[in-house]
Structure formats: C-alpha cells, structure tokens
Coordinates of C-alpha atoms in Angstrom, one line a residue:
M4 CA -13.9 -50.8 -23.1
A5 CA -17.2 -49.6 -22.3
D6 CA -15.6 -47.1 -20.4
L7 CA -14.0 -45.0 -22.7
P8 CA -16.6 -43.0 -23.4
A9 CA -16.9 -41.6 -19.9
R10 CA -13.6 -40.2 -20.5
P11 CA -13.8 -36.8 -21.5
A12 CA -16.4 -35.8 -19.4
V13 CA -14.3 -36.7 -16.4
T14 CA -12.3 -34.8 -17.9
R15 CA -14.4 -31.8 -18.1
R16 CA -15.7 -32.7 -14.8
V17 CA -12.1 -32.4 -13.1
R18 CA -11.2 -28.9 -15.2
E19 CA -14.4 -28.1 -13.9
I20 CA -13.1 -28.1 -10.4
N21 CA -9.8 -27.0 -10.5
A22 CA -11.4 -24.4 -12.2
G23 CA -13.2 -24.2 -9.2
F24 CA -10.0 -23.8 -6.8
E25 CA -8.6 -21.6 -9.0
A26 CA -8.2 -17.5 -7.2
S27 CA -9.8 -14.9 -9.3
P28 CA -7.7 -11.8 -11.2
F29 CA -9.3 -9.7 -8.0
S30 CA -8.1 -12.5 -5.2
R31 CA -4.8 -12.2 -6.8
L32 CA -4.5 -9.2 -6.8
A33 CA -5.7 -8.5 -3.0
I34 CA -3.4 -11.2 -1.6
T35 CA -0.5 -9.5 -3.4
H36 CA -2.0 -5.5 -1.3
A37 CA -2.5 -7.9 1.9
L38 CA 1.8 -9.6 1.7
S39 CA 2.3 -5.9 0.2
T40 CA 0.7 -3.8 3.2
A41 CA 1.8 -6.0 5.6
G42 CA 5.8 -5.9 4.7
D43 CA 5.8 -1.8 4.6
A44 CA 4.0 -2.6 8.5
F45 CA 7.0 -4.1 9.5
V46 CA 9.1 -1.3 7.9
T47 CA 7.0 1.6 9.8
V48 CA 7.3 -0.5 12.8
A49 CA 10.5 -0.7 12.8
L50 CA 11.6 2.6 11.2
A51 CA 9.3 4.5 14.0
G52 CA 11.0 2.8 17.6
S53 CA 14.6 4.4 15.4
L54 CA 13.5 6.7 14.6
F55 CA 11.9 8.2 17.8
F56 CA 10.8 5.4 20.0
D57 CA 14.9 4.1 21.3
I58 CA 15.8 8.6 21.9
S59 CA 14.4 11.3 23.8
P60 CA 11.8 14.1 21.8
H61 CA 14.4 16.5 21.6
A62 CA 17.1 14.0 19.8
A63 CA 13.9 12.6 17.6
R64 CA 12.9 16.4 16.0
G65 CA 15.2 16.6 13.7
R66 CA 15.1 13.0 12.7
V67 CA 10.9 13.1 12.5
A68 CA 11.1 16.1 10.4
L69 CA 13.1 14.7 7.9
S70 CA 11.2 11.3 8.1
L71 CA 7.5 13.4 7.1
L72 CA 10.1 15.5 4.3
L73 CA 10.9 11.5 2.8
T74 CA 7.4 10.6 3.6
M75 CA 5.8 13.3 1.3
T76 CA 8.4 13.6 -1.3
P77 CA 7.0 9.9 -3.2
F78 CA 4.1 11.7 -4.6
A79 CA 6.2 14.4 -6.5
V80 CA 8.9 12.5 -7.5
V81 CA 6.7 9.5 -8.6
A82 CA 3.5 10.2 -9.3
P83 CA 4.6 12.4 -12.9
F84 CA 6.4 9.3 -14.3
L85 CA 5.3 6.3 -13.0
G86 CA 2.0 6.4 -15.0
P87 CA 3.6 7.4 -18.3
A88 CA 6.6 4.9 -17.9
I89 CA 3.3 1.5 -17.2
D90 CA 1.8 2.8 -20.4
K91 CA 4.8 2.9 -22.6
I92 CA 6.0 -1.3 -21.2
K93 CA 4.3 -4.2 -22.4
G94 CA 3.1 -5.9 -18.8
G95 CA 3.4 -2.7 -16.9
R96 CA 1.4 -3.0 -14.3
R97 CA 2.1 -6.4 -12.9
L98 CA 6.0 -5.8 -13.9
M99 CA 5.9 -2.4 -11.6
I100 CA 4.1 -4.8 -8.4
V101 CA 7.1 -7.4 -8.8
L102 CA 10.0 -5.0 -8.8
S103 CA 8.7 -2.9 -6.7
C104 CA 8.1 -5.8 -3.6
A105 CA 11.8 -7.5 -4.7
G106 CA 13.3 -4.1 -4.6
R107 CA 12.2 -3.3 -0.8
V108 CA 13.3 -6.8 -0.2
L109 CA 16.5 -5.0 -0.6
V110 CA 16.4 -2.2 1.0
C111 CA 14.6 -3.6 3.8
L112 CA 17.9 -5.6 4.2
A113 CA 20.1 -2.6 3.8
M114 CA 18.3 -0.6 6.7
G115 CA 18.9 -3.9 8.5
Q116 CA 22.7 -3.1 8.1
A117 CA 22.7 0.4 8.3
V118 CA 19.7 1.4 11.9
H119 CA 22.4 3.4 13.4
N120 CA 23.8 5.6 11.0
L121 CA 23.1 7.9 8.2
L122 CA 22.5 5.6 5.6
L123 CA 19.2 4.5 6.9
F124 CA 18.0 7.6 5.0
P125 CA 18.5 7.2 1.6
A126 CA 17.3 3.7 2.3
A127 CA 13.8 4.8 3.3
F128 CA 13.5 6.7 1.2
G129 CA 13.9 4.6 -1.6
A130 CA 11.3 2.1 0.6
L131 CA 9.1 5.2 0.1
V132 CA 9.4 5.7 -3.5
L133 CA 8.9 1.8 -4.2
S134 CA 6.5 1.7 -1.7
R135 CA 4.7 4.6 -3.7
T136 CA 5.4 2.8 -6.9
Y137 CA 3.2 -0.6 -5.7
A138 CA 0.8 1.9 -4.6
V139 CA 0.4 3.7 -8.5
A140 CA 0.6 0.3 -9.8
K141 CA -1.7 -1.1 -8.6
S142 CA -4.0 1.4 -8.4
S143 CA -3.8 1.6 -12.3
L144 CA -4.3 -3.3 -12.7
V145 CA -7.4 -2.1 -10.7
P146 CA -9.7 -1.7 -13.4
T147 CA -8.3 -5.1 -14.8
V148 CA -9.4 -7.5 -12.7
V149 CA -13.4 -6.8 -11.5
D150 CA -16.4 -7.2 -14.6
D151 CA -17.3 -3.2 -14.9
E152 CA -16.2 0.6 -14.2
D153 CA -19.6 0.6 -11.5
R154 CA -17.4 -1.9 -10.0
L155 CA -14.8 0.2 -9.0
V156 CA -15.3 2.1 -6.2
E157 CA -16.5 -1.0 -4.1
A158 CA -12.7 -3.3 -5.6
N159 CA -11.1 -0.2 -4.1
A160 CA -12.4 -0.1 -1.3
K161 CA -12.1 -4.2 -0.2
L162 CA -8.1 -3.1 -1.1
A163 CA -8.3 -0.3 1.4
L164 CA -10.4 -3.0 4.6
I165 CA -8.1 -5.5 3.2
G166 CA -4.6 -3.1 3.4
V167 CA -5.9 -2.2 6.8
L168 CA -6.4 -5.6 8.1
A169 CA -3.6 -6.7 7.1
G170 CA -1.0 -3.8 8.5
F171 CA -2.6 -4.5 11.8
V172 CA -1.8 -8.5 12.0
G173 CA 1.1 -7.1 9.8
S174 CA 1.9 -4.7 13.2
G175 CA 1.6 -7.7 15.8
P176 CA 5.0 -9.6 15.3
A177 CA 6.7 -6.0 13.7
I178 CA 6.4 -5.2 17.5
F179 CA 7.1 -8.0 18.8
F180 CA 10.3 -8.6 17.3
L181 CA 11.2 -4.4 17.9
K182 CA 10.9 -5.0 21.3
V183 CA 12.4 -8.7 21.7
V184 CA 15.4 -8.7 18.9
S185 CA 15.8 -5.4 17.1
A186 CA 14.2 -2.9 14.4
A187 CA 17.5 -4.6 12.4
W188 CA 15.4 -8.4 13.0
A189 CA 12.1 -7.0 12.1
L190 CA 13.1 -5.4 9.0
R191 CA 14.6 -8.8 7.3
V192 CA 11.3 -10.3 8.4
G193 CA 10.1 -7.6 6.8
A194 CA 12.4 -8.5 3.6
L195 CA 11.2 -11.7 4.0
V196 CA 7.1 -10.8 3.5
F197 CA 8.0 -8.9 0.5
V198 CA 9.7 -11.9 -1.4
V199 CA 6.5 -13.9 -0.9
A200 CA 4.5 -10.8 -1.4
A201 CA 6.7 -10.3 -5.5
A202 CA 6.5 -14.1 -5.4
S203 CA 2.1 -13.4 -5.1
A204 CA 2.6 -10.7 -7.4
V205 CA 4.2 -13.0 -10.5
R206 CA 0.5 -14.5 -10.3
L207 CA -1.0 -11.6 -11.6
R208 CA -2.9 -11.7 -14.8
Q209 CA -2.4 -8.4 -16.8
A210 CA -5.8 -7.8 -18.2
R211 CA -9.1 -9.0 -18.0
P212 CA -9.9 -11.2 -21.8
G213 CA -11.6 -9.1 -24.1
A214 CA -11.5 -5.4 -21.6
P215 CA -11.6 -2.4 -23.6
P216 CA -8.4 -0.5 -23.6
P217 CA -8.8 3.3 -22.1
P218 CA -9.7 5.7 -24.3
E219 CA -7.2 8.4 -26.0
L220 CA -9.4 11.2 -23.9
A221 CA -9.6 9.7 -20.7
R222 CA -5.3 8.8 -21.1
A223 CA -4.7 12.4 -22.2
D224 CA -6.5 13.4 -19.7
L225 CA -5.2 11.8 -17.1
H226 CA -1.8 13.0 -17.6
E227 CA -2.4 16.2 -18.3
P228 CA 0.7 18.0 -16.1
A229 CA -1.4 20.5 -14.1
I230 CA -3.7 17.0 -13.8
V231 CA -0.7 14.6 -12.2
L232 CA 0.3 18.3 -10.0
A233 CA -2.6 18.6 -8.6
A234 CA -3.2 15.1 -7.3
S235 CA 0.7 14.7 -6.4
T236 CA 0.1 18.1 -4.4
A237 CA -3.3 17.2 -3.1
M238 CA -1.8 13.5 -1.9
A239 CA 1.5 14.9 -0.8
V240 CA -0.1 17.8 1.5
L241 CA -2.3 15.2 2.6
R242 CA 0.2 12.7 4.2
G243 CA 2.0 15.2 5.2
G244 CA -0.1 16.5 8.1
V245 CA -1.0 13.8 8.5
G246 CA 2.5 12.6 9.6
F247 CA 2.2 15.4 11.2
L248 CA -0.4 14.6 13.0
T249 CA 1.1 11.0 14.2
F250 CA 3.7 12.3 15.8
L251 CA 2.7 14.9 17.0
I252 CA 0.2 13.0 19.4
A253 CA 2.7 10.6 19.8
F254 CA 5.5 13.5 21.1
E255 CA 2.7 14.8 23.0
L256 CA 2.1 11.5 24.7
K257 CA 5.8 10.3 25.3
K258 CA 6.4 13.6 27.1
S259 CA 3.6 13.0 29.6
G260 CA 5.1 10.2 30.1
A261 CA 1.3 8.6 28.8
P262 CA 1.0 4.6 29.0
S263 CA 1.8 2.3 26.1
W264 CA -1.4 1.4 25.5
W265 CA -2.5 4.8 25.1
F266 CA -0.8 4.6 22.1
G267 CA -2.9 1.7 21.1
L268 CA -5.4 3.4 21.1
V269 CA -3.6 5.6 18.3
L270 CA -3.2 2.8 16.3
A271 CA -6.5 1.2 17.0
A272 CA -8.6 4.6 16.1
T273 CA -6.3 5.1 12.8
L274 CA -7.6 1.2 12.0
V275 CA -11.6 1.9 12.6
G276 CA -11.1 5.2 10.2
G277 CA -9.6 3.5 7.8
T278 CA -11.5 0.5 7.9
L279 CA -15.1 3.2 8.3
G280 CA -13.1 5.1 4.7
A281 CA -13.2 1.5 3.5
V282 CA -16.7 0.6 4.1
V283 CA -19.1 4.4 3.3
A284 CA -17.0 5.0 -0.3
P285 CA -19.0 2.1 -2.1
R286 CA -22.0 3.6 -0.6
L287 CA -21.2 7.7 -1.2
R288 CA -19.9 6.0 -4.8
A289 CA -23.6 5.9 -5.9
R290 CA -25.0 9.0 -4.6
V291 CA -21.7 11.3 -5.1
S292 CA -19.2 11.5 -8.2
E293 CA -15.1 10.6 -7.2
E294 CA -14.4 14.0 -7.7
N295 CA -17.0 15.8 -5.0
M296 CA -16.1 12.5 -2.8
L297 CA -12.1 13.5 -2.5
A298 CA -12.7 17.5 -2.7
A299 CA -15.3 16.3 0.7
A300 CA -12.4 14.0 2.5
L301 CA -9.5 16.7 2.4
A302 CA -12.0 19.4 3.2
A303 CA -12.6 16.7 5.9
V304 CA -8.7 16.6 6.6
A305 CA -8.3 20.9 7.2
V306 CA -11.6 21.4 8.9
G307 CA -10.2 18.7 11.6
A308 CA -6.4 20.3 11.9

C-alpha cells in the first residue's frame, strides 16, 4: 500500500507524455492542407492528361479555353457567399473543410467515369469550386491556430510552403498512374487521398480557447460587397493569367517537339517560385503592410506578363 501516494504523480506524468505526442492545432491543419493539396495534384495531372497531352494542340485549344474559364469562375461564385455562410454556421470552418474534401471524393469518382465525354467539364467545375471552398475555409481557420496576429503571415507562409511540397510529392504518383494506367485511375487514387484528407479534417480544432471574436467593424469591412468583389476579381484575373501563361508555354513546347524534361523544368520553376514566395513573405510582412504586398505582387505579375 506504500506505493499508493505515488499513483497520482505517475498518472500526471503519463498525461504529460501523451500531451507531448498530441499534435498541435496548426500541425493538424498543416496535415490536412498537405493531403488536400496532394489530392488536387492528382486532379490537375489527370485533367491535364485528358484535356491537353492526349490530343493535338489544335483540338485542345477549345478545351483549354473552357478549362481556363472553369478555373476563374469559382473565385466569382464562391467568395461572395462562402464567408458569410461560414460565420453563420456553428463550427462552419471545420465543417466546410470536411465537406469540401468529402465532396471532392465524389467528384473525382464522377470524373473517373467521364474522362472521355462532356460530363467531365461540369464535374471539373465542381472540383474547382470545392477546392476554392476549401481554400476560403482554410484561410479563415488559420487565425484560430496561431498564438497572435503577428504570427499569422508566418503561418500562412508555412502552409503555402507545405502546399508546394505536397503538390510536388503528389504529382509524382499521379503522373505514374496517368502514364502506366489511365487518367481515370489517377482520379480514383486522388479520391482516396481526399478520403484521408476528410478524416484528417474531422480532427481540426474549432478555435483557440479564449480567442476573442473578431471586431464587428472588421467583420463588416471584410464582408463589404465592394471589397469582396475587388478581391475576387483580382484573384480570378491572377489565376486566369497564370493558367493562360502555363498553357501558352505548354502549347509552344509541344508544338516545337520539346523533350519531356522541359515540361518538368517548367514545373520545377513553378515550385521554386512558390517556395521563394513562402519564404520571403514573413520577412516582408515585418516591413510592409499586407495591402502593399498584395498590390506589389499583382503589379509584378502584370509587368512580367
């Protein structure tokens, strides 16, 4: 019986050890983001293979134009409505992330059955809308997993870097399934990745204990229709410009008979650019406001184009 007084201390020590192995809220979000981005890589590779690489450049132009339109539209469709909806639903942030991942499971399976017919395009549009829904919900969840606002840009930069790496890692097996099996099977494996992402999203914590609610004035400003429209338009134009440039380079490389490794070089340049942006952003934030950073980034894209 002499060892009984030591039991509370042992129990406390066990709890401390278990707490040490418990993932932090940011780690859980990072894992979910990595899985979601890897799943998007499967979708991107499969669609690129079915819309571009399997047909002639002349026949692909119409499909590429439609795919660019589908890429830009979700920014106008989702952004004005999703933010207010998330705020009105209890637990809306995590719920939106779970539903967006689960929805992409179904959409990937549907696209796998419709790779060679016109039903692929509405399914692809659904995938892009769900991907944008995830991005908006994820961005609204980031402030709840950091200690203070000063670390917010750093957290977003880390998630951006994780997304770049996860997209690179996910594209490898996606290309393997595309080349060795088919685009349909690449989409089915992507659906499996989204299943894991949805399961991971269930473990996300709603909000940091004691986190103060956002000021009503700030909420009103962020939901001002003019601000939402301007932000959505800027992102849609930016995404459309990047997509246009990507396909322009790809068409030129394919038309000139460039070797496959040139396409890999373009992909590598994209990854390097994303990585540099994720590394530089937190350091710039210490000296430049977020508004000026965004304006400078858009101006740089315009000048580069």
